């Protein structure tokens, strides 16, 4: 008998290293210090698939073995650890050339030169769960499953991950069915080698599943325990239907495990795993160890599905809340086209508070104002979740109410700043002193007049809009950004914080208003976070390419311009001015009674030239007479022009006399009024400007009164009417529809 090592030359050749490794049922891979492949045995090709470059090409990296991208950082850390002389053992996700995903258990040790220096890495690997070390492998796989499920917050994504993990690694067939009310509905049907059950056999995804009494799946649901069918050839169960039983016989179903998905005492559904003759496995049957392992997996899957269901319910509630707080439909406006977008942020895990909802306090609004003017709003409440959305809803409602006063944008923001303090959550310190902290809100309010193309605005700490004109995208010049709402120091008057500015919007130009969620993105995989300047530069570059396209195209381009996952909810509002001048007629008259007829004549001629329907034109002319008559009376009777007064905040000045009283022929003076007529797509607007401070009001006229009915007629016959203060006095306006009522 020869001693170990006393071999003939033939035996020595037969036991050469290459010959032994060629027969090994284990993958052996050797790399150099730079992770380039130097050697792999035939089983490595079977396990990983053949690398793209043959033999010992130094351009072939170990990452070409199919290690999934999410595990690349793990592979890099492995290499660093082993090259320092350490040993590593763990599990990788590997995607084969046929698209299937397997879990590979690997061990890596240093490859040493006779001198002792580390010159490379030796990796031995096998497919997890197909070795005699099942317990160690399955603990590792269970840990990996937990990691993958923990990263999913959506039901469909969770179910897809479960199926990918179990087929073909642990099963040839995987069904996952969830309860929807009283119905059990199939949500996943995953099979090996892209095989699909023929129609009329196994039920497809979306179908209701009914297992007959006595079926092992029915028993698993009723008893809430994992059921093992070790060998179908030795047992018999009722089949759901004839086609199902026939298919099981054709593909040679050998074994199955059914695990109920239970959490908090409630059964969410079940997970079905089966083996068949579609694959050649070392063991075609499950055993009790497999049953316990699947039960442990089912527990984790049930928790992940329950979390996903709860999150989706919370998300749906929050998004519905947010959706109903934002404008449901945008008004049709003359001289403007509008596009809006709102996107909730990706889920955020906050410290000690679980997963926060995606919605927040971003909002936009478009508010029709007097005489075809429009208020445009973009705002952002600090924070996220239902509280931020609730604050946003209150601020949006308040701003819409304030805007109807038709005051300047600076005045509107000043009032909104006060309202922000009012809605602050009341809190007190130990001594009972008020320490309520108002929410911090950035906001920009703009008023656009499409006939004059004048854009007036005020800013409360919000990012300037982007101006798209002549194929370029630039930030709109804002001299005074102002402070966010809610942070103004006590004693500082709002006039010092919020300043009104005026610009002229060029014909065909577009404005993009946005919240910071558009440019704030989560860090990339390498941990690098782009600066605001970098993301803004990317945004401007992308928008320049679509500067002359439709507002919908601009809005869509803006949402996808900055790479990366959004870190906050974002609102986008795009408006574009028409490149066609809108019809307007304007004339100034002396405030004398004889000018009432002249004003009416001017209106009649304008309406005729604009092809306003005759009955609508006559109605508008009637109301022009009423408004001008009263303005002539009070403009001529006003002894002090507005420009000589300083108006302070407070209630309006008293209006003692009726706006409608007969005037005397002897009325004279040097006062003036201006009549402005505007035509829109579906309405005409009439504005009358004078120098009187007093705003008109409707009063009830007595039976024998000669006046007091002018404003009543305006209120009854016009679609809308109102008045607003101006720098010189006031403007009274009304709208008459030219199409329908």
Coordinates of N, CA and C in Angstrom, one line a residue, residues 165-339:
X165 N -36.9 36.2 -5.1 CA -36.0 35.6 -4.1 C -36.2 34.1 -4.1
X166 N -37.4 33.6 -4.3 CA -37.8 32.2 -4.1 C -37.7 31.4 -5.4
X167 N -37.9 32.0 -6.5 CA -37.9 31.3 -7.8 C -36.7 31.8 -8.6
X168 N -35.8 30.9 -9.1 CA -35.7 29.4 -8.9 C -34.9 28.9 -7.7
X169 N -34.5 29.9 -6.9 CA -33.6 29.5 -5.8 C -34.2 28.4 -4.9
X170 N -35.5 28.5 -4.6 CA -36.0 27.5 -3.6 C -37.3 26.8 -4.2
X171 N -37.8 27.3 -5.3 CA -39.1 26.7 -5.8 C -39.1 26.9 -7.3
X172 N -39.9 26.0 -7.9 CA -40.1 26.1 -9.4 C -41.3 27.0 -9.7
X173 N -42.2 27.0 -8.7 CA -43.5 27.8 -8.8 C -43.8 28.5 -7.5
X174 N -44.2 29.8 -7.7 CA -44.6 30.6 -6.5 C -45.9 31.3 -6.8
X175 N -46.9 31.1 -5.9 CA -48.1 31.9 -6.0 C -48.2 32.7 -4.7
X176 N -48.6 33.9 -4.8 CA -49.0 34.7 -3.6 C -50.4 35.2 -3.8
X177 N -51.2 35.0 -2.8 CA -52.6 35.4 -2.9 C -53.0 36.2 -1.7
X178 N -53.7 37.3 -1.9 CA -54.0 38.1 -0.7 C -55.6 38.3 -0.7
X179 N -56.0 38.5 0.5 CA -57.5 38.7 0.8 C -57.8 40.1 0.4
X180 N -58.9 40.2 -0.4 CA -59.5 41.5 -0.7 C -61.0 41.4 -0.3
X181 N -61.2 41.9 0.9 CA -62.6 41.7 1.5 C -62.7 40.2 1.9
X182 N -63.7 39.6 1.3 CA -64.0 38.1 1.5 C -63.4 37.3 0.4
X183 N -62.7 37.9 -0.6 CA -62.2 37.2 -1.7 C -60.7 37.0 -1.6
X184 N -60.2 35.8 -2.0 CA -58.8 35.5 -2.1 C -58.4 35.7 -3.6
X185 N -57.5 36.7 -3.8 CA -57.1 37.1 -5.2 C -55.7 36.8 -5.4
X186 N -55.4 36.2 -6.5 CA -54.0 35.9 -6.9 C -53.3 37.2 -7.3
X187 N -52.1 37.5 -6.6 CA -51.4 38.7 -6.9 C -50.1 38.4 -7.6
X188 N -49.5 37.2 -7.4 CA -48.2 36.8 -8.0 C -48.3 35.4 -8.6
X189 N -47.8 35.2 -9.8 CA -47.7 33.9 -10.4 C -46.3 33.8 -11.1
X190 N -45.3 33.2 -10.4 CA -43.9 33.2 -10.8 C -43.5 31.8 -11.1
X191 N -42.8 31.6 -12.2 CA -42.4 30.2 -12.5 C -41.0 30.2 -13.1
X192 N -40.3 29.1 -13.1 CA -38.9 28.9 -13.6 C -38.9 29.1 -15.1
X193 N -37.7 29.5 -15.5 CA -37.4 29.5 -17.0 C -38.4 30.3 -17.8
X194 N -39.1 31.3 -17.2 CA -40.1 32.0 -17.9 C -41.2 31.2 -18.4
X195 N -41.4 30.0 -17.8 CA -42.5 29.2 -18.2 C -43.8 29.8 -17.7
X196 N -44.9 29.6 -18.5 CA -46.2 30.2 -18.2 C -47.2 29.1 -18.3
X197 N -48.1 28.9 -17.3 CA -49.2 27.9 -17.4 C -50.1 28.2 -18.6
X198 N -50.5 27.2 -19.3 CA -51.4 27.4 -20.5 C -52.8 28.0 -20.0
X199 N -53.5 28.7 -20.8 CA -54.8 29.2 -20.5 C -55.8 28.0 -20.1
X200 N -56.6 28.3 -19.1 CA -57.5 27.3 -18.7 C -57.0 26.3 -17.7
X201 N -55.8 26.5 -17.2 CA -55.2 25.6 -16.2 C -55.1 26.4 -14.9
X202 N -53.9 26.8 -14.5 CA -53.8 27.6 -13.2 C -54.4 29.0 -13.5
X203 N -55.0 29.5 -12.4 CA -55.7 30.8 -12.5 C -54.6 31.9 -12.7
X204 N -54.8 32.9 -13.5 CA -53.9 34.0 -13.7 C -53.9 35.0 -12.6
X205 N -53.0 36.0 -12.7 CA -52.9 37.1 -11.7 C -54.2 37.9 -11.8
X206 N -54.8 38.2 -10.7 CA -56.1 39.0 -10.7 C -57.3 38.2 -10.5
X207 N -57.2 36.9 -10.7 CA -58.3 36.0 -10.6 C -58.6 35.6 -9.1
X208 N -59.9 35.4 -8.9 CA -60.3 34.9 -7.5 C -60.0 33.4 -7.4
X209 N -59.4 33.1 -6.3 CA -59.0 31.7 -6.0 C -59.9 31.1 -5.0
X210 N -60.4 29.9 -5.3 CA -61.3 29.2 -4.4 C -60.7 27.7 -4.2
X211 N -60.1 27.4 -3.1 CA -59.6 26.1 -2.8 C -60.7 25.3 -2.2
X212 N -60.9 24.1 -2.7 CA -62.0 23.2 -2.2 C -61.7 22.8 -0.7
X213 N -62.7 22.4 0.0 CA -62.6 21.9 1.3 C -61.7 20.6 1.3
X214 N -60.8 20.5 2.2 CA -59.9 19.4 2.2 C -58.6 19.6 1.4
X215 N -58.5 20.6 0.6 CA -57.3 21.0 -0.1 C -56.3 21.5 0.9
X216 N -55.0 21.2 0.7 CA -54.0 21.5 1.7 C -53.9 23.1 1.8
X217 N -54.1 23.8 0.8 CA -54.1 25.3 0.9 C -55.2 25.8 1.8
X218 N -56.4 25.2 1.6 CA -57.6 25.5 2.4 C -57.3 25.2 3.9
X219 N -56.6 24.1 4.2 CA -56.2 23.7 5.6 C -55.2 24.7 6.1
X220 N -54.3 25.2 5.3 CA -53.3 26.1 5.8 C -54.0 27.5 6.2
X221 N -55.0 27.9 5.4 CA -55.7 29.1 5.7 C -56.5 29.0 7.0
X222 N -57.3 27.9 7.1 CA -58.2 27.7 8.2 C -57.4 27.5 9.5
X223 N -56.3 26.7 9.5 CA -55.6 26.4 10.7 C -54.5 27.4 11.0
X224 N -54.2 28.3 10.0 CA -53.1 29.3 10.2 C -51.8 28.6 10.5
X225 N -51.4 27.6 9.7 CA -50.2 26.9 9.9 C -49.6 26.5 8.6
X226 N -48.3 26.3 8.5 CA -47.6 25.9 7.3 C -47.9 24.5 7.0
X227 N -48.3 24.1 5.8 CA -48.6 22.8 5.4 C -47.6 22.3 4.4
X228 N -47.0 21.1 4.6 CA -46.1 20.5 3.7 C -46.7 19.3 3.0
X229 N -46.6 19.3 1.7 CA -46.9 18.1 0.9 C -45.6 17.5 0.4
X230 N -45.1 16.5 1.1 CA -43.7 16.1 0.7 C -43.6 15.4 -0.6
X231 N -44.7 14.6 -0.9 CA -44.6 13.8 -2.2 C -46.0 13.6 -2.7
X232 N -46.3 14.2 -3.8 CA -47.7 14.2 -4.4 C -48.0 12.7 -4.8
X233 N -47.0 11.9 -5.1 CA -47.3 10.6 -5.6 C -47.8 9.7 -4.6
X234 N -47.7 10.1 -3.3 CA -48.1 9.2 -2.2 C -49.3 9.8 -1.5
X235 N -49.8 10.9 -1.9 CA -51.0 11.6 -1.3 C -52.0 12.0 -2.3
X236 N -53.2 12.3 -1.9 CA -54.2 12.7 -2.8 C -55.0 13.8 -2.1
X237 N -55.3 14.9 -2.9 CA -56.0 16.0 -2.4 C -57.0 16.4 -3.5
X238 N -58.1 17.0 -3.1 CA -59.1 17.5 -4.1 C -58.4 18.7 -4.9
X239 N -58.7 18.8 -6.2 CA -58.2 19.8 -7.0 C -59.2 21.0 -7.2
X240 N -58.7 22.2 -7.3 CA -59.6 23.3 -7.5 C -60.5 23.1 -8.8
X241 N -59.9 22.6 -9.9 CA -60.7 22.3 -11.0 C -59.9 21.3 -11.9
X242 N -60.5 20.8 -12.9 CA -59.9 19.7 -13.7 C -58.7 20.2 -14.5
X243 N -58.7 21.4 -15.0 CA -57.5 21.9 -15.7 C -56.3 22.0 -14.8
X244 N -56.5 22.3 -13.6 CA -55.4 22.4 -12.6 C -54.8 21.1 -12.4
X245 N -55.6 20.1 -12.1 CA -55.1 18.7 -11.9 C -54.4 18.2 -13.1
X246 N -54.9 18.4 -14.3 CA -54.2 17.9 -15.5 C -52.9 18.5 -15.7
X247 N -52.7 19.8 -15.4 CA -51.4 20.5 -15.6 C -50.4 20.0 -14.6
X248 N -50.9 19.7 -13.4 CA -49.9 19.2 -12.3 C -49.4 17.9 -12.8
X249 N -50.2 17.1 -13.4 CA -49.7 15.8 -13.9 C -48.7 16.0 -15.1
X250 N -49.0 16.9 -15.9 CA -48.1 17.1 -17.1 C -46.7 17.6 -16.8
X251 N -46.7 18.5 -15.8 CA -45.3 19.1 -15.5 C -44.7 18.3 -14.3
X252 N -45.4 17.3 -13.8 CA -44.8 16.5 -12.8 C -44.6 17.2 -11.4
X253 N -45.6 17.7 -10.9 CA -45.5 18.4 -9.5 C -45.1 17.3 -8.5
X254 N -44.1 17.6 -7.8 CA -43.5 16.6 -6.9 C -43.8 16.9 -5.4
X255 N -43.7 18.2 -5.1 CA -43.8 18.6 -3.7 C -44.3 20.1 -3.6
X256 N -44.9 20.4 -2.4 CA -45.4 21.8 -2.2 C -45.4 22.2 -0.8
X257 N -45.3 23.5 -0.5 CA -45.4 24.0 0.8 C -46.3 25.2 0.7
X258 N -47.3 25.3 1.6 CA -48.3 26.4 1.6 C -48.2 27.0 3.0
X259 N -47.9 28.3 3.0 CA -47.7 29.0 4.3 C -48.7 30.2 4.3
X260 N -49.5 30.3 5.4 CA -50.4 31.4 5.5 C -49.6 32.7 5.9
X261 N -50.1 33.8 5.4 CA -49.4 35.1 5.7 C -50.3 35.7 6.8
X262 N -49.8 35.6 8.0 CA -50.5 36.0 9.2 C -49.8 37.1 9.9
X263 N -50.5 38.1 10.4 CA -49.9 39.2 11.2 C -51.0 39.7 12.1
X264 N -50.6 39.9 13.4 CA -51.5 40.4 14.4 C -52.8 39.6 14.5
X265 N -52.7 38.3 14.3 CA -53.9 37.4 14.4 C -54.8 37.4 13.1
X266 N -54.4 38.2 12.1 CA -55.2 38.3 10.9 C -54.5 37.6 9.7
X267 N -55.2 36.9 8.9 CA -54.7 36.2 7.8 C -54.8 37.1 6.5
X268 N -53.6 37.5 6.0 CA -53.6 38.4 4.9 C -53.8 37.7 3.6
X269 N -53.4 36.4 3.6 CA -53.4 35.6 2.4 C -52.5 34.4 2.6
X270 N -52.0 33.8 1.5 CA -51.1 32.7 1.6 C -50.0 32.7 0.5
X271 N -48.9 32.0 0.8 CA -47.8 31.9 -0.1 C -47.6 30.4 -0.5
X272 N -47.6 30.1 -1.8 CA -47.6 28.7 -2.2 C -46.3 28.5 -3.0
X273 N -45.5 27.5 -2.6 CA -44.2 27.2 -3.2 C -44.3 25.7 -3.7
X274 N -43.9 25.5 -4.9 CA -44.0 24.1 -5.5 C -42.8 23.7 -6.3
X275 N -42.5 22.4 -6.3 CA -41.4 21.8 -7.1 C -42.0 20.9 -8.1
X276 N -41.4 20.9 -9.3 CA -41.9 20.1 -10.4 C -40.7 19.5 -11.2
X277 N -41.0 18.8 -12.3 CA -40.0 18.2 -13.1 C -39.5 19.2 -14.2
X278 N -39.9 20.5 -14.1 CA -39.4 21.4 -15.0 C -37.9 21.7 -14.8
X279 N -37.4 21.4 -13.6 CA -36.0 21.6 -13.3 C -35.4 20.3 -12.8
X280 N -34.1 20.2 -12.9 CA -33.4 19.0 -12.4 C -32.7 19.4 -11.1
X281 N -33.3 19.1 -10.0 CA -32.8 19.4 -8.7 C -32.2 18.2 -8.0
X282 N -31.3 18.4 -7.2 CA -30.7 17.3 -6.4 C -31.7 16.6 -5.6
X283 N -32.6 17.4 -4.9 CA -33.7 16.8 -4.1 C -35.0 17.4 -4.6
X284 N -35.9 16.6 -5.3 CA -37.1 17.2 -5.9 C -38.3 17.2 -4.8
X285 N -37.9 17.0 -3.6 CA -39.0 17.0 -2.6 C -38.6 18.0 -1.4
X286 N -39.6 18.6 -0.8 CA -39.4 19.4 0.4 C -39.5 18.5 1.6
X287 N -38.8 18.9 2.7 CA -38.9 18.1 3.9 C -39.4 19.1 5.0
X288 N -39.4 18.5 6.3 CA -39.8 19.3 7.4 C -38.9 20.5 7.7
X289 N -37.6 20.4 7.4 CA -36.7 21.5 7.5 C -37.1 22.7 6.6
X290 N -37.5 22.3 5.3 CA -37.9 23.3 4.4 C -39.2 23.9 4.8
X291 N -40.1 23.1 5.4 CA -41.4 23.7 5.9 C -41.2 24.8 6.9
X292 N -40.3 24.5 7.9 CA -40.0 25.4 9.0 C -39.4 26.7 8.4
X293 N -38.5 26.5 7.4 CA -37.8 27.6 6.8 C -38.8 28.5 6.1
X294 N -39.7 27.9 5.3 CA -40.8 28.7 4.6 C -41.7 29.4 5.6
X295 N -42.0 28.7 6.7 CA -42.8 29.4 7.7 C -42.1 30.7 8.2
X296 N -40.8 30.6 8.4 CA -40.1 31.8 8.9 C -40.1 32.9 7.8
X297 N -40.0 32.4 6.5 CA -40.0 33.4 5.5 C -41.4 34.1 5.4
X298 N -42.4 33.2 5.5 CA -43.8 33.8 5.5 C -44.1 34.8 6.5
X299 N -43.5 34.6 7.7 CA -43.7 35.6 8.8 C -43.1 36.9 8.4
X300 N -41.9 36.9 7.8 CA -41.3 38.2 7.4 C -42.1 38.8 6.2
X301 N -42.5 37.9 5.3 CA -43.3 38.4 4.2 C -44.6 39.1 4.6
X302 N -45.3 38.4 5.6 CA -46.5 39.0 6.1 C -46.3 40.3 6.7
X303 N -45.3 40.4 7.5 CA -45.0 41.7 8.1 C -44.7 42.8 7.1
X304 N -43.9 42.4 6.0 CA -43.6 43.4 5.0 C -44.9 43.8 4.2
X305 N -45.7 42.8 3.9 CA -47.0 43.2 3.2 C -47.9 44.0 4.1
X306 N -48.0 43.7 5.4 CA -48.8 44.5 6.3 C -48.3 45.9 6.4
X307 N -47.0 46.1 6.5 CA -46.4 47.4 6.5 C -46.7 48.2 5.2
X308 N -46.6 47.5 4.1 CA -46.8 48.1 2.8 C -48.3 48.5 2.7
X309 N -49.2 47.6 3.1 CA -50.6 47.9 3.1 C -50.9 49.1 3.9
X310 N -50.4 49.2 5.1 CA -50.6 50.3 6.0 C -50.1 51.6 5.5
X311 N -48.9 51.5 4.9 CA -48.3 52.7 4.3 C -49.1 53.2 3.1
X312 N -49.5 52.3 2.3 CA -50.3 52.7 1.1 C -51.6 53.3 1.5
X313 N -52.2 52.8 2.6 CA -53.4 53.4 3.1 C -53.2 54.8 3.6
X314 N -52.1 54.9 4.4 CA -51.8 56.3 4.9 C -51.4 57.2 3.8
X315 N -50.7 56.7 2.8 CA -50.3 57.5 1.6 C -51.5 58.0 0.9
X316 N -52.5 57.0 0.6 CA -53.7 57.4 -0.1 C -54.5 58.4 0.7
X317 N -54.6 58.3 2.0 CA -55.3 59.3 2.8 C -54.7 60.6 2.7
X318 N -53.3 60.6 2.8 CA -52.6 61.9 2.8 C -52.7 62.6 1.4
X319 N -52.6 61.7 0.4 CA -52.6 62.3 -1.0 C -54.0 62.8 -1.3
X320 N -55.0 62.1 -0.9 CA -56.4 62.6 -1.1 C -56.6 63.9 -0.4
X321 N -56.1 64.0 0.8 CA -56.1 65.2 1.6 C -55.5 66.4 0.8
X322 N -54.3 66.1 0.4 CA -53.5 67.1 -0.4 C -54.2 67.5 -1.7
X323 N -54.7 66.5 -2.4 CA -55.4 66.7 -3.6 C -56.6 67.6 -3.5
X324 N -57.3 67.4 -2.4 CA -58.5 68.2 -2.3 C -58.2 69.6 -1.7
X325 N -57.0 69.8 -1.2 CA -56.6 71.1 -0.8 C -56.1 72.0 -1.9
X326 N -55.5 71.3 -3.0 CA -55.1 72.0 -4.1 C -56.2 72.3 -5.1
X327 N -56.1 73.3 -6.0 CA -57.1 73.5 -7.0 C -57.5 72.3 -7.8
X328 N -58.8 72.0 -7.9 CA -59.2 70.8 -8.6 C -59.1 71.0 -10.1
X329 N -59.4 72.3 -10.5 CA -59.4 72.6 -11.9 C -59.0 74.1 -12.1
X330 N -58.2 74.3 -13.1 CA -57.7 75.7 -13.3 C -58.7 76.5 -14.2
X331 N -58.8 77.8 -13.9 CA -59.8 78.6 -14.7 C -59.2 78.9 -16.1
X332 N -60.1 79.1 -17.0 CA -59.7 79.5 -18.3 C -59.5 81.0 -18.3
X333 N -58.3 81.4 -18.7 CA -57.9 82.8 -18.5 C -57.5 83.4 -19.9
X334 N -57.8 84.6 -20.1 CA -57.4 85.3 -21.4 C -56.0 85.7 -21.3
X335 N -55.2 85.4 -22.4 CA -53.9 85.9 -22.5 C -52.9 85.0 -21.8
X336 N -53.3 83.9 -21.2 CA -52.4 83.0 -20.4 C -52.7 81.5 -20.7
X337 N -51.7 80.7 -20.9 CA -51.8 79.3 -20.8 C -51.1 78.8 -19.6
X338 N -51.6 77.8 -18.9 CA -51.1 77.4 -17.6 C -51.0 75.8 -17.6
X339 N -49.9 75.4 -16.9 CA -49.7 74.0 -16.6 C -49.2 73.8 -15.2

